[in-house]
Amino acid sequence: MQTAEKTLDEILALAAAHFKVSRERLSPDDDFFKALGIDSLQTLDLLTKLENHFHVELPDYELQGVSDFRTLAGKIQARL
Amino acid sequence: MIELAAKGAASNVQKFKGQALSWESKSGIIELVLHREPCNELGSLSLGELEKFAAALADLERDAHALILYSDRKSGFCAGADLRELYQRSQGMEPSEAVRGVRDFLERIHHVLNVLDAAPLTTIAAVHGVTFGGGFELALACDLIIADKMARFCFPELRLGLIPGFGGIPRLKRDLGNAVVRDLLLTGRSFNATKAQQIGLVSQVVGEGETLRAARATAVQLGKFARQTAVTAKKFIKPIPYDELRREIDLFCELFPRPAVQAGLKKFVESTDVQPYLP
């Protein structure tokens, strides 16, 4: 069973790589829209990237109102 | 402008370059590319050029066995109907006049998609990124869908108080069954290419940026078989649900003048929410 901490770390690494920002600039409680500088369409890209990486299906309505990496990690962890 | 240029003794190249889409036919394969910013929203401009394509297809299909439909926009295949145009055009109109305009648009796009659906050649939608609403419906009119692993599919119409209006419900029901339609339609959720392949919607999932290459390879393979047999097989296995398509237009027009729809369109158009694409 993957730990929540590892899930969070992998999300931060994936987001940094996909949107070409430095991993060191991202923190678990950052607003990912602001930290990554992404819009709603790019958020869907992030969602797809995470689903493919973790082999989970995450209905996007569960992400309504979610804007920080830590909460996002919790949603994914619940489906692992 | 449609050009017909002789290129060598054996193959004619037919081309069209428009503002929203372009096409080219050579070596038995027609490629129709969507290229309207930001994500190929389907409004009156795209519809007019799609109608040109549908009209030209009667000529094009004589020398072609396959059609590939794709987008060269980075954001995706197609984000669906142009909701801004839909909203702005209906402003200041009497509801009955607005409904007449919507019905006319739907009748025209249904004609195009029915032509595409029934075309006597094998059609491939090569999709990536956002494949939402009308964009999803455009892909559903094709015979095969090849998806980039970053593609996402969605019917977001219910959050506007509407149903899909470009033939999506009857075509998805034809291809996959009622339960899948209910899931997508009633939750408004999106799903990725892997899921789409698991449920039988997508025939191939390929790596990022590889859809066109895979579609071209598939189109070459299709050309190895007897054309008339392929046409006969398609006609046998892919009936067009005309009655349900007609009913869908009527239902859409019944829903359109409702205050909830106008409020939903206004909210979408004026939204500064960072998540307007999330239901």
CSV table of C-alpha atoms in Angstrom, one decimal:
chain,number,residue,atom,x,y,z
A,1,MET,CA,0.0,0.0,0.0
A,2,GLN,CA,1.4,3.3,-1.1
A,3,THR,CA,1.7,5.9,1.7
A,4,ALA,CA,-0.1,9.3,1.4
A,5,GLU,CA,3.2,11.0,1.7
A,6,LYS,CA,4.6,9.1,-1.3
A,7,THR,CA,1.4,9.9,-3.3
A,8,LEU,CA,1.8,13.6,-2.5
A,9,ASP,CA,5.4,13.5,-3.5
A,10,GLU,CA,4.7,11.8,-6.8
A,11,ILE,CA,2.0,14.3,-7.6
A,12,LEU,CA,4.4,17.2,-7.0
A,13,ALA,CA,7.0,15.6,-9.2
A,14,LEU,CA,4.6,14.9,-12.0
A,15,ALA,CA,3.1,18.3,-11.9
A,16,ALA,CA,6.5,19.9,-11.9
A,17,ALA,CA,7.7,17.8,-14.9
A,18,HIS,CA,4.5,18.2,-16.9
A,19,PHE,CA,4.2,22.0,-16.5
A,20,LYS,CA,7.9,22.5,-16.5
A,21,VAL,CA,8.3,24.2,-13.2
A,22,SER,CA,11.0,23.5,-10.6
A,23,ARG,CA,10.0,20.8,-8.1
A,24,GLU,CA,11.6,22.9,-5.4
A,25,ARG,CA,9.1,25.7,-6.0
A,26,LEU,CA,6.1,23.5,-5.2
A,27,SER,CA,4.7,22.9,-1.7
A,28,PRO,CA,1.9,20.6,-0.7
A,29,ASP,CA,-0.4,23.4,0.4
A,30,ASP,CA,0.2,25.5,-2.7
A,31,ASP,CA,-2.8,26.5,-4.9
A,32,PHE,CA,-1.9,24.5,-7.9
A,33,PHE,CA,-3.6,26.8,-10.3
A,34,LYS,CA,-1.4,29.6,-9.2
A,35,ALA,CA,1.8,27.6,-8.5
A,36,LEU,CA,1.6,26.0,-12.0
A,37,GLY,CA,0.0,28.9,-13.8
A,38,ILE,CA,-2.6,26.7,-15.3
A,39,ASP,CA,-6.2,27.2,-16.6
A,40,SER,CA,-9.1,24.8,-16.5
A,41,LEU,CA,-8.1,22.9,-19.7
A,42,GLN,CA,-4.6,22.4,-18.4
A,43,THR,CA,-6.1,21.2,-15.1
A,44,LEU,CA,-7.8,18.4,-17.1
A,45,ASP,CA,-4.3,17.5,-18.5
A,46,LEU,CA,-3.0,17.3,-14.9
A,47,LEU,CA,-6.0,15.1,-14.0
A,48,THR,CA,-5.3,12.7,-16.9
A,49,LYS,CA,-1.6,12.6,-16.1
A,50,LEU,CA,-2.4,11.6,-12.5
A,51,GLU,CA,-5.0,9.0,-13.5
A,52,ASN,CA,-2.6,7.4,-15.9
A,53,HIS,CA,0.3,7.5,-13.4
A,54,PHE,CA,-1.7,6.1,-10.5
A,55,HIS,CA,-4.0,3.8,-12.6
A,56,VAL,CA,-7.1,5.3,-10.9
A,57,GLU,CA,-10.2,6.9,-12.2
A,58,LEU,CA,-11.0,10.2,-10.5
A,59,PRO,CA,-14.4,11.7,-11.4
A,60,ASP,CA,-13.7,15.4,-12.0
A,61,TYR,CA,-16.7,16.5,-9.9
A,62,GLU,CA,-14.7,15.3,-6.9
A,63,LEU,CA,-12.1,17.9,-7.8
A,64,GLN,CA,-14.7,20.7,-7.6
A,65,GLY,CA,-13.3,23.2,-5.1
A,66,VAL,CA,-10.0,21.3,-4.7
A,67,SER,CA,-7.1,23.6,-5.4
A,68,ASP,CA,-4.1,22.4,-3.3
A,69,PHE,CA,-1.8,19.5,-3.9
A,70,ARG,CA,-2.4,18.0,-0.4
A,71,THR,CA,-6.2,17.7,-0.8
A,72,LEU,CA,-5.7,16.4,-4.4
A,73,ALA,CA,-3.4,13.7,-3.0
A,74,GLY,CA,-6.0,12.7,-0.5
A,75,LYS,CA,-8.6,12.2,-3.3
A,76,ILE,CA,-6.2,10.0,-5.2
A,77,GLN,CA,-5.1,8.1,-2.1
A,78,ALA,CA,-8.7,7.2,-1.4
A,79,ARG,CA,-8.8,5.4,-4.8
A,80,LEU,CA,-5.6,3.5,-4.6
B,1,MET,CA,-10.9,27.8,-51.9
B,2,ILE,CA,-11.0,24.2,-53.3
B,3,GLU,CA,-8.0,23.3,-55.5
B,4,LEU,CA,-7.7,20.4,-57.8
B,5,ALA,CA,-4.1,19.9,-58.8
B,6,ALA,CA,-2.7,17.1,-60.9
B,7,LYS,CA,0.3,15.6,-59.1
B,8,GLY,CA,1.8,12.9,-61.2
B,9,ALA,CA,-0.1,10.8,-63.5
B,10,ALA,CA,-1.9,8.6,-61.0
B,11,SER,CA,-2.9,10.7,-58.0
B,12,ASN,CA,-5.0,13.9,-57.8
B,13,VAL,CA,-4.6,16.2,-54.8
B,14,GLN,CA,-7.7,18.0,-53.7
B,15,LYS,CA,-7.3,20.7,-51.1
B,16,PHE,CA,-9.3,23.2,-49.2
B,17,LYS,CA,-7.9,25.7,-46.7
B,18,GLY,CA,-10.5,27.5,-44.5
B,19,GLN,CA,-10.5,29.6,-41.4
B,20,ALA,CA,-11.7,26.8,-39.1
B,21,LEU,CA,-10.6,23.7,-41.0
B,22,SER,CA,-8.8,22.4,-44.0
B,23,TRP,CA,-8.7,19.2,-46.0
B,24,GLU,CA,-6.5,17.4,-48.4
B,25,SER,CA,-7.0,14.2,-50.3
B,26,LYS,CA,-4.2,12.2,-51.7
B,27,SER,CA,-3.3,8.6,-52.2
B,28,GLY,CA,-6.8,7.4,-51.2
B,29,ILE,CA,-6.8,9.2,-47.8
B,30,ILE,CA,-8.6,12.4,-47.0
B,31,GLU,CA,-7.3,14.3,-44.0
B,32,LEU,CA,-9.6,16.8,-42.5
B,33,VAL,CA,-7.9,19.0,-39.9
B,34,LEU,CA,-9.6,21.3,-37.4
B,35,HIS,CA,-7.5,24.5,-36.6
B,36,ARG,CA,-9.7,27.1,-35.0
B,37,GLU,CA,-8.5,28.7,-31.8
B,38,PRO,CA,-8.8,28.2,-29.0
B,39,CYS,CA,-10.0,24.6,-29.2
B,40,ASN,CA,-12.1,24.2,-32.4
B,41,GLU,CA,-15.4,25.4,-30.9
B,42,LEU,CA,-18.1,24.6,-33.3
B,43,GLY,CA,-20.0,27.8,-34.3
B,44,SER,CA,-21.3,29.2,-37.5
B,45,LEU,CA,-17.9,29.6,-39.1
B,46,SER,CA,-17.0,25.9,-38.5
B,47,LEU,CA,-20.4,24.8,-39.5
B,48,GLY,CA,-20.2,26.6,-42.8
B,49,GLU,CA,-16.9,25.0,-43.6
B,50,LEU,CA,-18.1,21.6,-42.4
B,51,GLU,CA,-21.0,21.9,-44.8
B,52,LYS,CA,-18.5,22.7,-47.6
B,53,PHE,CA,-16.7,19.5,-46.7
B,54,ALA,CA,-19.9,17.4,-46.6
B,55,ALA,CA,-20.7,18.7,-50.1
B,56,ALA,CA,-17.2,18.1,-51.4
B,57,LEU,CA,-17.2,14.5,-49.9
B,58,ALA,CA,-19.3,13.2,-52.8
B,59,ASP,CA,-16.4,14.0,-55.1
B,60,LEU,CA,-13.6,13.2,-52.7
B,61,GLU,CA,-14.9,9.8,-51.8
B,62,ARG,CA,-14.6,8.6,-55.4
B,63,ASP,CA,-10.8,8.5,-55.0
B,64,ALA,CA,-10.5,7.7,-51.3
B,65,HIS,CA,-11.0,4.7,-49.1
B,66,ALA,CA,-10.4,6.5,-45.7
B,67,LEU,CA,-10.9,9.8,-43.9
B,68,ILE,CA,-8.8,11.0,-41.0
B,69,LEU,CA,-10.3,13.7,-38.8
B,70,TYR,CA,-7.9,15.4,-36.4
B,71,SER,CA,-7.0,18.7,-34.7
B,72,ASP,CA,-3.7,20.6,-34.9
B,73,ARG,CA,-4.6,22.7,-31.8
B,74,LYS,CA,-2.5,21.8,-28.8
B,75,SER,CA,-5.4,22.0,-26.3
B,76,GLY,CA,-7.3,19.2,-27.9
B,77,PHE,CA,-9.6,17.8,-30.6
B,78,CYS,CA,-12.6,20.0,-30.0
B,79,ALA,CA,-14.2,21.6,-27.0
B,80,GLY,CA,-17.7,21.4,-28.4
B,81,ALA,CA,-20.3,24.0,-29.5
B,82,ASP,CA,-19.3,27.6,-29.4
B,83,LEU,CA,-21.3,28.6,-26.3
B,84,ARG,CA,-20.3,32.2,-26.5
B,85,GLU,CA,-21.7,32.5,-30.0
B,86,LEU,CA,-24.8,30.6,-29.0
B,87,TYR,CA,-25.4,32.9,-26.0
B,88,GLN,CA,-24.6,36.1,-27.8
B,89,ARG,CA,-26.8,35.3,-30.8
B,90,SER,CA,-29.8,34.5,-28.6
B,91,GLN,CA,-29.6,37.8,-26.7
B,92,GLY,CA,-32.2,40.3,-27.6
B,93,MET,CA,-34.3,37.7,-29.4
B,94,GLU,CA,-37.7,36.5,-28.6
B,95,PRO,CA,-37.5,32.9,-27.2
B,96,SER,CA,-39.3,31.6,-30.3
B,97,GLU,CA,-36.9,33.3,-32.6
B,98,ALA,CA,-33.9,32.0,-30.7
B,99,VAL,CA,-35.3,28.5,-30.8
B,100,ARG,CA,-35.8,28.8,-34.6
B,101,GLY,CA,-32.1,29.8,-34.9
B,102,VAL,CA,-31.0,26.9,-32.7
B,103,ARG,CA,-33.1,24.4,-34.6
B,104,ASP,CA,-31.7,25.7,-37.9
B,105,PHE,CA,-28.1,25.2,-36.6
B,106,LEU,CA,-28.9,21.7,-35.3
B,107,GLU,CA,-30.6,20.6,-38.5
B,108,ARG,CA,-27.5,21.8,-40.5
B,109,ILE,CA,-24.9,20.1,-38.2
B,110,HIS,CA,-27.0,16.9,-38.0
B,111,HIS,CA,-26.9,16.8,-41.8
B,112,VAL,CA,-23.1,17.1,-41.9
B,113,LEU,CA,-22.7,14.5,-39.2
B,114,ASN,CA,-25.2,12.1,-40.9
B,115,VAL,CA,-23.2,12.5,-44.1
B,116,LEU,CA,-20.0,11.7,-42.2
B,117,ASP,CA,-21.6,8.8,-40.4
B,118,ALA,CA,-22.8,7.2,-43.6
B,119,ALA,CA,-19.9,8.1,-45.8
B,120,PRO,CA,-18.9,5.1,-48.0
B,121,LEU,CA,-15.3,5.1,-46.8
B,122,THR,CA,-13.8,4.3,-43.4
B,123,THR,CA,-13.6,7.3,-41.1
B,124,ILE,CA,-11.1,7.7,-38.3
B,125,ALA,CA,-11.2,10.4,-35.6
B,126,ALA,CA,-7.7,10.9,-34.2
B,127,VAL,CA,-8.3,12.7,-31.0
B,128,HIS,CA,-6.1,14.2,-28.2
B,129,GLY,CA,-6.8,16.4,-25.2
B,130,VAL,CA,-10.3,17.9,-24.8
B,131,THR,CA,-12.9,16.0,-26.7
B,132,PHE,CA,-16.0,17.4,-25.1
B,133,GLY,CA,-19.6,17.9,-26.0
B,134,GLY,CA,-20.0,18.6,-29.7
B,135,GLY,CA,-16.3,17.5,-30.2
B,136,PHE,CA,-17.1,14.2,-28.7
B,137,GLU,CA,-20.2,14.0,-30.9
B,138,LEU,CA,-18.1,14.7,-34.0
B,139,ALA,CA,-15.8,11.9,-33.1
B,140,LEU,CA,-18.8,9.6,-32.5
B,141,ALA,CA,-19.9,10.1,-36.1
B,142,CYS,CA,-16.6,8.4,-37.2
B,143,ASP,CA,-16.1,4.6,-37.6
B,144,LEU,CA,-13.0,4.4,-35.5
B,145,ILE,CA,-11.6,6.6,-32.7
B,146,ILE,CA,-7.8,6.6,-32.1
B,147,ALA,CA,-6.9,8.4,-28.9
B,148,ASP,CA,-3.8,10.0,-27.5
B,149,LYS,CA,-3.4,8.8,-23.9
B,150,MET,CA,-4.0,12.4,-22.8
B,151,ALA,CA,-7.5,12.6,-24.5
B,152,ARG,CA,-10.5,13.2,-22.3
B,153,PHE,CA,-14.2,12.7,-23.2
B,154,CYS,CA,-17.2,14.4,-21.7
B,155,PHE,CA,-20.8,15.4,-22.2
B,156,PRO,CA,-21.0,18.5,-20.0
B,157,GLU,CA,-24.3,19.7,-21.4
B,158,LEU,CA,-26.5,18.9,-18.4
B,159,ARG,CA,-24.8,21.6,-16.3
B,160,LEU,CA,-26.2,24.1,-18.8
B,161,GLY,CA,-29.6,22.6,-18.4
B,162,LEU,CA,-29.3,21.0,-21.9
B,163,ILE,CA,-28.7,17.6,-23.5
B,164,PRO,CA,-26.1,17.0,-26.2
B,165,GLY,CA,-27.5,18.3,-29.4
B,166,PHE,CA,-25.2,17.1,-32.2
B,167,GLY,CA,-26.3,13.4,-32.1
B,168,GLY,CA,-24.2,12.3,-29.2
B,169,ILE,CA,-26.8,10.4,-27.2
B,170,PRO,CA,-28.2,8.2,-30.1
B,171,ARG,CA,-24.7,7.5,-31.5
B,172,LEU,CA,-23.1,6.6,-28.1
B,173,LYS,CA,-26.1,4.4,-27.3
B,174,ARG,CA,-25.7,2.7,-30.7
B,175,ASP,CA,-22.1,2.1,-30.1
B,176,LEU,CA,-21.9,1.3,-26.4
B,177,GLY,CA,-25.3,1.0,-24.9
B,178,ASN,CA,-27.6,2.9,-22.6
B,179,ALA,CA,-25.7,2.5,-19.3
B,180,VAL,CA,-22.7,4.3,-20.6
B,181,VAL,CA,-24.8,7.1,-22.0
B,182,ARG,CA,-26.5,7.5,-18.6
B,183,ASP,CA,-23.2,7.5,-16.7
B,184,LEU,CA,-21.7,10.2,-18.9
B,185,LEU,CA,-24.9,12.2,-19.5
B,186,LEU,CA,-26.3,12.3,-16.0
B,187,THR,CA,-23.0,12.8,-14.1
B,188,GLY,CA,-21.4,15.2,-16.6
B,189,ARG,CA,-18.0,13.7,-15.7
B,190,SER,CA,-15.1,13.3,-18.1
B,191,PHE,CA,-13.1,10.2,-18.6
B,192,ASN,CA,-9.7,9.4,-20.1
B,193,ALA,CA,-8.6,7.4,-23.1
B,194,THR,CA,-7.8,4.3,-21.1
B,195,LYS,CA,-11.3,4.2,-19.7
B,196,ALA,CA,-12.7,4.9,-23.2
B,197,GLN,CA,-10.8,2.0,-24.6
B,198,GLN,CA,-12.0,-0.3,-21.7
B,199,ILE,CA,-15.6,0.4,-22.5
B,200,GLY,CA,-15.1,-0.1,-26.2
B,201,LEU,CA,-15.3,3.5,-27.4
B,202,VAL,CA,-11.7,3.9,-28.5
B,203,SER,CA,-10.0,1.3,-30.7
B,204,GLN,CA,-6.4,2.3,-30.1
B,205,VAL,CA,-4.7,4.4,-27.3
B,206,VAL,CA,-1.4,5.7,-28.4
B,207,GLY,CA,1.4,7.8,-26.8
B,208,GLU,CA,1.3,11.6,-26.7
B,209,GLY,CA,1.5,13.2,-30.1
B,210,GLU,CA,1.2,9.8,-31.9
B,211,THR,CA,-2.5,9.8,-33.0
B,212,LEU,CA,-2.0,11.1,-36.5
B,213,ARG,CA,0.8,8.6,-37.2
B,214,ALA,CA,-1.3,5.7,-35.9
B,215,ALA,CA,-4.4,6.9,-37.9
B,216,ARG,CA,-2.3,7.1,-41.1
B,217,ALA,CA,-1.0,3.6,-40.6
B,218,THR,CA,-4.5,2.4,-40.0
B,219,ALA,CA,-5.8,4.2,-43.1
B,220,VAL,CA,-3.0,2.5,-45.2
B,221,GLN,CA,-4.1,-0.9,-43.8
B,222,LEU,CA,-7.8,-0.2,-44.7
B,223,GLY,CA,-6.7,0.4,-48.3
B,224,LYS,CA,-5.6,-3.2,-48.7
B,225,PHE,CA,-9.2,-4.5,-48.7
B,226,ALA,CA,-11.8,-4.5,-51.4
B,227,ARG,CA,-13.5,-1.1,-51.2
B,228,GLN,CA,-17.0,-2.3,-51.9
B,229,THR,CA,-16.8,-5.0,-49.3
B,230,ALA,CA,-15.7,-2.5,-46.7
B,231,VAL,CA,-18.6,-0.2,-47.7
B,232,THR,CA,-21.1,-3.1,-47.5
B,233,ALA,CA,-19.8,-4.2,-44.1
B,234,LYS,CA,-20.0,-0.6,-42.7
B,235,LYS,CA,-23.6,-0.2,-44.0
B,236,PHE,CA,-24.5,-3.6,-42.4
B,237,ILE,CA,-23.0,-2.9,-39.0
B,238,LYS,CA,-23.5,0.8,-38.5
B,239,PRO,CA,-27.1,1.8,-38.9
B,240,ILE,CA,-27.8,5.5,-38.4
B,241,PRO,CA,-30.5,6.1,-35.7
B,242,TYR,CA,-32.4,8.7,-37.7
B,243,ASP,CA,-35.5,8.6,-35.5
B,244,GLU,CA,-33.6,9.2,-32.3
B,245,LEU,CA,-31.5,11.9,-33.9
B,246,ARG,CA,-34.6,13.7,-34.9
B,247,ARG,CA,-36.1,13.3,-31.4
B,248,GLU,CA,-32.8,14.7,-29.9
B,249,ILE,CA,-33.2,17.9,-31.9
B,250,ASP,CA,-36.8,18.3,-30.7
B,251,LEU,CA,-35.8,17.8,-27.1
B,252,PHE,CA,-32.9,20.2,-27.3
B,253,CYS,CA,-35.2,22.9,-28.7
B,254,GLU,CA,-37.8,22.2,-26.0
B,255,LEU,CA,-35.1,22.7,-23.3
B,256,PHE,CA,-33.3,25.7,-24.9
B,257,PRO,CA,-35.7,28.6,-24.0
B,258,ARG,CA,-35.9,27.6,-20.3
B,259,PRO,CA,-34.6,30.2,-17.9
B,260,ALA,CA,-32.2,27.7,-16.4
B,261,VAL,CA,-30.5,27.2,-19.7
B,262,GLN,CA,-30.1,30.9,-20.4
B,263,ALA,CA,-28.7,31.4,-16.8
B,264,GLY,CA,-26.3,28.5,-17.3
B,265,LEU,CA,-25.0,29.9,-20.6
B,266,LYS,CA,-24.6,33.3,-19.1
B,267,LYS,CA,-22.7,31.9,-16.2
B,268,PHE,CA,-20.4,30.0,-18.4
B,269,VAL,CA,-19.8,32.8,-20.8
B,270,GLU,CA,-19.1,35.3,-18.0
B,271,SER,CA,-17.2,33.0,-15.8
B,272,THR,CA,-13.8,33.9,-14.5
B,273,ASP,CA,-13.7,30.6,-12.6
B,274,VAL,CA,-10.5,28.7,-13.1
B,275,GLN,CA,-12.5,25.5,-13.4
B,276,PRO,CA,-15.3,26.3,-15.9
B,277,TYR,CA,-14.7,23.0,-17.7
B,278,LEU,CA,-15.2,21.0,-14.5
B,279,PRO,CA,-18.8,20.0,-13.9
